[in-house]
Amino acid sequence: MTTTNYLNADYGIWSWLLTKDHKRIAILYLISITMMFLMGGLFALMLRLELLTPAGDLLQADTYNKFFTMHGIVMVFFFLIPSIPAVLGNFLIPMMIGARDLAFPRLNLASWYVYIAGAAFTLYAIFTGGLDTGWTFYTPYSTAVANTKVIPAALGIFITGFSSILTGLNFIVTIHRMRAPGLTWFRLPLFVWAHYATSIIFILGTPVIAITILLVAVERAFRFGIFDPALGGDPILFQHLFWFYSHPAVYIMILPSMGIVSELIACFSRKVIFGYGFIAVSSLLIAVLGFLVWGHHLFLSGQSVYASLIFSLLSFLVAIPSAVKVFNWIATLYRGSIEFAAPMIYALGFIGLFTIGGLTGLFLATLGFDVHVHDTYFVVAHFHYIMVGGAIMGYLGGIHFWWPKISGRMYPEWPARIGAVVIFIGFNMTFFPQFIAGYLGMPRRYHMYPPEFQVLNVMSTAGATVLGLGYLLPLTYLLWSLRYGAVAPANPWRATGLEWQTPSPPPTENFTTTPVVTEEAYAYSHREPEYV
Amino acid sequence: MSDHAYHAYAHQFDSAEQQHGASQLGMWVFIAQEILFFGGLFVVYTVYRFTYPAAFAQASHHLDVTLGAINTAVLIGSSLTMALAVHAAQLGYRRTQALFLVLTIVLGSVFLGIKTIEYGHKFHEHLVPGPSFLFSGAEARHAQIFFSLYFVMTGLHALHMIIGIVILAVLTVMAWRGSFDRAYYSPVELTGLYWHFVDIIWIFLFPLLYLIERH
Amino acid sequence: MLERLGLMPPQASTFASQVDMLYAFLLMVTAFFSVLIAAFVIGFSIKYRRRSDSERTPHLHGSTALEIAWSIIPLGIAMVMFFWGASMFVTLKRPPDDAMQVNVVGKQWMWKIQHLEGRREINELHVPVGRPVKLTLTSEDVIHSFYVPAFRIKQDAVPGRYTTVWFEATKPGRYHLFCAEYCGTKHSGMIGEIVVMDPADYQAWLTAEAPAPAAAGVAAGGESLVAAGRALFEKNGCVTCHQPGSVLGPMLAGIVGTSVTLQDGSTVKVDEDYLRESILTPQAKVVKGFAPVMPTFKGQLNEEQILQLIAYIKSLGATPSASGAADVQGKTGP
């Protein structure tokens, strides 16, 4: 790499910590969220080790409760929600639309510092005794009863929320105002559509969790009685406010991943995406409908039957746009020219796992059925299928796909394919038995359990070991590739998309002249096969 | 608008127009987010007001309507001076815009001063929720919820005003130095948007908090 | 069969087999679509694998007909799931009129149960086969959830209010009772058993002498909820104001299930939640025509005692009909 690119344009720690380059900020985020992922994974490992035996013999009850709480908080707020938008979205969106940077580069850097500040508060809570309320902070336990570090953790989440808001704000303005000439809305890559829809949720949803968690901190600190029934408050009101954000939050976690999958399927089938318009609009529909279904977390809370009926109906509706995407991806494969590069294996794995995760969501939306499996391992399995089988698989697929662009190096293909397969297998081994355990009646957040659940738990822990090893593979060879990987050309995948028109890695300014777009997205079929 | 071509713009933009459009959209998106932020509090308020109407009315009567009304007038006045500042900036009048920015700061500070006095009163009357809360009357528990909401909502609003005043102070210095003219005044314009939004929040807060069942 | 393989809990209530049938339907739909999707993905991947780098692919943009088809069909299937689950849920939420009443109070970390006839239990619930049982639940501290996998029922127990759930057991035996809402340190220790008995055995158990767990100010075990409630009603002076001809408090005979008008003109249904609220925060919803002079009993009565009082008040000629005749001083609202 003798040419100047964004990595070597400037040296020294301050050139990174004070950068305004969206690509460097993406790297800052990549390092932070990877560290948080490892921490969240360690907590998970401890949980699964404890659950090998029915008795609570490895960890004390309070410790176990803290570990599942902190696993959830770290993974949801500090890994899943920022991951794709803050790393791949930040890196790619300006490039995909032909811009030199996002609309507000300093705000972008600020969002990373806000994330770090929020993480600092939360890490403080974790390392000075921990938190045991569950990531859901239900009141009055969290405000009046728990004697753990609720306030610093709540403040940490409050602060980090603003990181999301700033990111979403930046993306919306950038996508609206900075598209290259000729790049109309319906020529945008679906990755951009996905992030646009996600940003709507960032803007409209995150402030609600912010105010809710702030009220929890205030109630606890000053003994205000907003959610505490002993002081006249309503604990169910907390649940409504909490889930008003936290349900759309799961769409924050999955929409960007779906955007990645669209890119991968098109590229590795070398074919135009089938149903582009429908996939684009379905992202918006998911974002909008996602705001209307939060009450399905409250079916058994004591809320009225009418409310439950409405939320159940709406929850079924929100599944349809997701199904539409899956069908369109499959139709894209039809008569394609399919290459099984590692990113494609992740994408195909995503389709399978997301299908199961999504369909089991329908189980949970079914009222009579949810009564039995609410708060059991069935729910745990469902959301891990979506968040890990879906979101993380898509994230890893994207990291691999754009790795040459980001780092200037190719990752080693065979270890990557093996890694994808190991992760897929390990994931299923871990979480499929949990569906069964849930229907059998094993409640979640249980430190110890009756013996009849042991076999399923042992299977799950065995799978978690495989999964953990699977994650170590990309961690290892991606780092290895930084030094020893093959030097990457500008467009190793012969992919469409403006980001591939720049060198690998790109210069700081991305484009020397603003590109002009004249064709639709994924115009593979128009291209000569040797197109580079 | 036609003088934009002469004004510099940040490197990521292609034109001053694009920069201006982007920053305007950015501020509106930010305000949308703020609406949801305060919106959560308004939802909590609505739920509890419907559940405990008598308690809320009784509690509300302990707020000083006169001070609240004065504050409302002060804040509306500050929105006027803010709008005049934007107008002056649009026309390129350096001293006028600085003057109106300072007036906005003064009025905003008066608002905060009156709020401080009110908070002091509440403290002395033992109406701050928590261990020292003392409410005569049988509705004490639910009145406590009203006061919790009063302090959180007006406190958050006051925080937004403080942030706004700090920004206005910076703008005043910049305006005095001639940073804004007909070609480039969007910082003033966008701060105006923010300030008006904070004003509108108060216009909802005042009747909801101060004017419950006042005859 | 699946139960013997340890893959499903026993079916021990009328509800259980219905839920299992719904589960079977959901599983079949899921399996069908999963296999279908997997088949297409794998099939297409193999059939259309790249054979040469110079392959061209057709420019297949999309098909509105297909989009409509694969939106409508899943929507239709989803609606079947919705209606099936919704009707089951509505049934679960409507206990039969002749259901047997049991009160459940959850607290960290145990379930305190009291039968109408007075028998009290901790972490165990004895019920007869073939009789609908309605549980009224609340919590003394944080949110808990009463979960019986063998019955396929679950209901959150929320502090500050009452929730209800009902079931009808079909098979004698002992079945797990779990707390299913995280509630602190011993959440996973807050477990017990439902003991389903033949009706004759249950009667015998109900009337047998049993050691009653001591609780401050509560009558000894064996006394029915109604009797215990009557004792509390007298001992705490309720009868002073709530008696015929008194201008201090409304008459309570027959009041449960009616609507009363409040001082501000609004109406409220007199249910368990309203009774509990009136005992703990009497000034919140005062009946029109009465001065707000009722003292609060917060701190003097625990959740179980309040449930006993409610049982007593309900026994005062109450019928759960909206427009029941009531000699209470308040109008029946719309």
Coordinates of C-alpha atoms in Angstrom, one line a residue, chain B:
Chain B
M1 CA -30.4 33.2 -1.0
S2 CA -28.6 34.1 -4.1
D3 CA -25.4 35.1 -2.3
H4 CA -24.7 31.6 -1.2
A5 CA -22.3 30.9 -4.0
Y6 CA -19.9 33.3 -2.3
H7 CA -19.9 31.6 1.0
A8 CA -17.5 28.8 1.9
Y9 CA -19.0 25.5 2.8
A10 CA -17.6 22.4 4.6
H11 CA -15.6 19.9 2.5
Q12 CA -18.1 17.1 2.5
F13 CA -20.7 19.3 0.8
D14 CA -20.9 20.2 -2.9
S15 CA -22.4 23.7 -2.4
A16 CA -23.4 26.1 0.3
E17 CA -27.0 25.3 -0.6
Q18 CA -26.5 21.7 0.1
Q19 CA -24.9 22.5 3.4
H20 CA -27.7 24.8 4.4
G21 CA -30.4 22.3 3.4
A22 CA -28.6 19.6 5.3
S23 CA -28.3 21.6 8.5
Q24 CA -31.9 22.6 8.3
L25 CA -33.1 19.0 7.9
G26 CA -30.7 18.0 10.6
M27 CA -32.3 20.4 13.1
W28 CA -35.8 19.3 12.2
V29 CA -34.8 15.6 12.7
F30 CA -33.3 16.6 16.0
I31 CA -36.6 18.3 17.0
A32 CA -38.5 15.3 16.0
Q33 CA -36.4 13.3 18.4
E34 CA -37.0 15.9 21.1
I35 CA -40.7 15.7 20.6
L36 CA -40.5 12.0 21.4
F37 CA -38.3 12.6 24.3
F38 CA -40.7 15.0 26.0
G39 CA -43.5 13.0 24.6
G40 CA -42.7 10.1 26.9
L41 CA -43.1 12.4 29.8
F42 CA -46.4 13.7 28.5
V43 CA -47.7 10.2 28.2
V44 CA -46.8 9.5 31.8
Y45 CA -48.5 12.7 32.8
T46 CA -51.6 11.9 30.8
V47 CA -51.9 8.4 32.3
Y48 CA -51.7 9.6 35.9
R49 CA -53.9 12.7 35.4
F50 CA -56.6 10.4 34.1
T51 CA -56.1 8.0 37.0
Y52 CA -55.9 10.5 39.8
P53 CA -57.7 13.7 38.6
A54 CA -58.5 15.0 42.1
A55 CA -55.0 14.6 43.3
F56 CA -53.6 16.3 40.3
A57 CA -56.0 19.2 40.7
Q58 CA -55.2 19.7 44.3
A59 CA -51.5 19.4 43.7
S60 CA -51.6 21.9 40.8
H61 CA -53.2 24.5 43.0
H62 CA -50.0 24.6 45.0
L63 CA -48.1 26.0 42.0
D64 CA -47.8 29.7 41.7
V65 CA -50.0 30.7 38.7
T66 CA -48.7 34.2 38.7
L67 CA -45.1 33.3 38.4
G68 CA -46.0 30.7 35.8
A69 CA -47.9 33.2 33.7
I70 CA -45.1 35.7 34.0
N71 CA -42.7 33.1 32.9
T72 CA -44.9 32.2 29.9
A73 CA -44.9 35.8 28.8
V74 CA -41.2 36.1 29.3
L75 CA -40.6 33.0 27.2
I76 CA -42.9 34.1 24.4
G77 CA -41.1 37.4 24.5
S78 CA -37.8 35.6 24.2
S79 CA -39.1 33.8 21.1
L80 CA -39.9 37.2 19.7
T81 CA -36.5 38.5 20.3
M82 CA -35.0 35.3 18.9
A83 CA -37.1 35.7 15.7
L84 CA -35.9 39.3 15.5
A85 CA -32.3 38.1 15.8
V86 CA -32.8 35.7 13.0
H87 CA -34.3 38.4 10.9
A88 CA -31.5 40.8 11.6
A89 CA -29.0 38.1 10.7
Q90 CA -30.8 37.5 7.5
L91 CA -30.5 41.1 6.7
G92 CA -26.9 41.3 7.8
Y93 CA -27.3 43.8 10.6
R94 CA -24.4 42.9 12.9
R95 CA -25.2 45.0 15.9
T96 CA -29.0 44.4 15.8
Q97 CA -28.6 40.7 15.7
A98 CA -26.2 40.7 18.6
L99 CA -28.6 42.9 20.5
F100 CA -31.5 40.7 20.0
L101 CA -29.5 37.6 20.8
V102 CA -28.4 39.2 24.1
L103 CA -32.1 40.1 24.8
T104 CA -33.1 36.5 24.2
I105 CA -30.4 35.4 26.7
V106 CA -31.6 38.0 29.2
L107 CA -35.2 36.9 28.9
G108 CA -34.2 33.2 29.1
S109 CA -32.2 33.9 32.2
V110 CA -35.2 35.7 33.8
F111 CA -37.3 32.6 33.1
L112 CA -34.7 30.5 34.8
G113 CA -34.4 32.9 37.7
I114 CA -38.1 32.7 38.3
K115 CA -38.0 29.0 38.0
T116 CA -35.3 28.9 40.6
I117 CA -37.5 31.0 42.9
E118 CA -40.4 28.6 42.4
Y119 CA -38.2 25.6 43.1
G120 CA -37.0 27.3 46.3
H121 CA -40.6 27.8 47.4
K122 CA -41.5 24.2 46.7
F123 CA -38.5 23.1 48.7
H124 CA -39.6 25.2 51.7
E125 CA -43.1 24.0 51.4
H126 CA -41.9 20.3 51.6
L127 CA -43.3 19.6 48.2
V128 CA -40.2 18.1 46.7
P129 CA -41.0 14.3 46.4
G130 CA -38.9 12.0 48.4
P131 CA -38.4 11.4 52.1
S132 CA -39.2 15.1 53.1
F133 CA -42.4 15.3 51.1
L134 CA -45.3 16.6 53.1
F135 CA -48.7 17.1 51.5
S136 CA -51.7 18.0 53.6
G137 CA -54.8 16.3 52.4
A138 CA -55.6 12.8 51.7
E139 CA -54.2 12.7 48.2
A140 CA -50.6 12.8 49.3
R141 CA -49.4 9.7 47.5
H142 CA -50.8 10.7 44.2
A143 CA -50.0 14.3 44.6
Q144 CA -46.4 13.1 45.0
I145 CA -46.6 11.7 41.5
F146 CA -47.8 15.2 40.2
F147 CA -44.8 16.8 41.8
S148 CA -42.4 14.2 40.6
L149 CA -43.6 14.9 37.1
Y150 CA -43.5 18.7 37.7
F151 CA -39.9 18.6 38.7
V152 CA -38.8 16.2 36.0
M153 CA -40.7 18.0 33.2
T154 CA -39.8 21.5 34.2
G155 CA -36.3 20.4 35.1
L156 CA -35.7 18.9 31.7
H157 CA -37.2 21.9 30.1
A158 CA -34.9 24.2 32.1
L159 CA -31.9 22.1 31.1
H160 CA -32.8 22.6 27.5
M161 CA -33.0 26.3 28.2
I162 CA -29.6 26.4 29.8
I163 CA -28.1 24.6 26.8
G164 CA -29.9 27.0 24.6
I165 CA -28.5 30.0 26.5
V166 CA -25.0 28.7 26.2
I167 CA -25.4 28.3 22.5
L168 CA -26.9 31.8 22.3
A169 CA -23.9 33.2 24.1
V170 CA -21.5 31.6 21.6
L171 CA -23.7 32.9 18.8
T172 CA -23.7 36.4 20.3
V173 CA -19.9 36.4 20.2
M174 CA -19.8 35.1 16.7
A175 CA -22.5 37.6 15.6
W176 CA -20.6 40.5 17.1
R177 CA -17.6 39.4 15.2
G178 CA -19.6 39.5 12.0
S179 CA -19.7 35.8 11.3
F180 CA -23.3 36.0 10.0
D181 CA -24.6 37.8 7.0
R182 CA -27.2 37.4 4.3
A183 CA -25.2 34.6 2.7
Y184 CA -24.7 32.6 5.9
Y185 CA -26.9 32.8 8.9
S186 CA -28.0 29.2 9.4
P187 CA -26.6 28.8 12.9
V188 CA -28.8 31.7 14.0
E189 CA -31.7 30.3 12.1
L190 CA -31.3 26.8 13.5
T191 CA -30.8 28.0 17.0
G192 CA -34.0 29.9 16.5
L193 CA -35.8 26.7 15.6
Y194 CA -34.5 25.0 18.7
W195 CA -35.4 28.0 20.9
H196 CA -39.0 28.1 19.5
F197 CA -39.3 24.4 20.1
V198 CA -38.3 24.8 23.7
D199 CA -40.8 27.6 24.0
I200 CA -43.6 25.4 22.6
I201 CA -42.8 22.7 25.1
W202 CA -43.4 25.3 27.9
I203 CA -46.6 26.4 26.3
F204 CA -47.8 22.9 26.8
L205 CA -46.3 22.5 30.2
F206 CA -47.8 25.6 31.7
P207 CA -51.5 24.7 31.3
L208 CA -51.0 21.1 32.0
L209 CA -49.1 21.8 35.2
Y210 CA -50.4 25.1 36.5
L211 CA -54.0 25.4 35.2
I212 CA -55.7 22.2 36.3
E213 CA -59.2 23.1 37.4
R214 CA -58.5 26.7 38.1
H215 CA -61.7 28.7 38.1

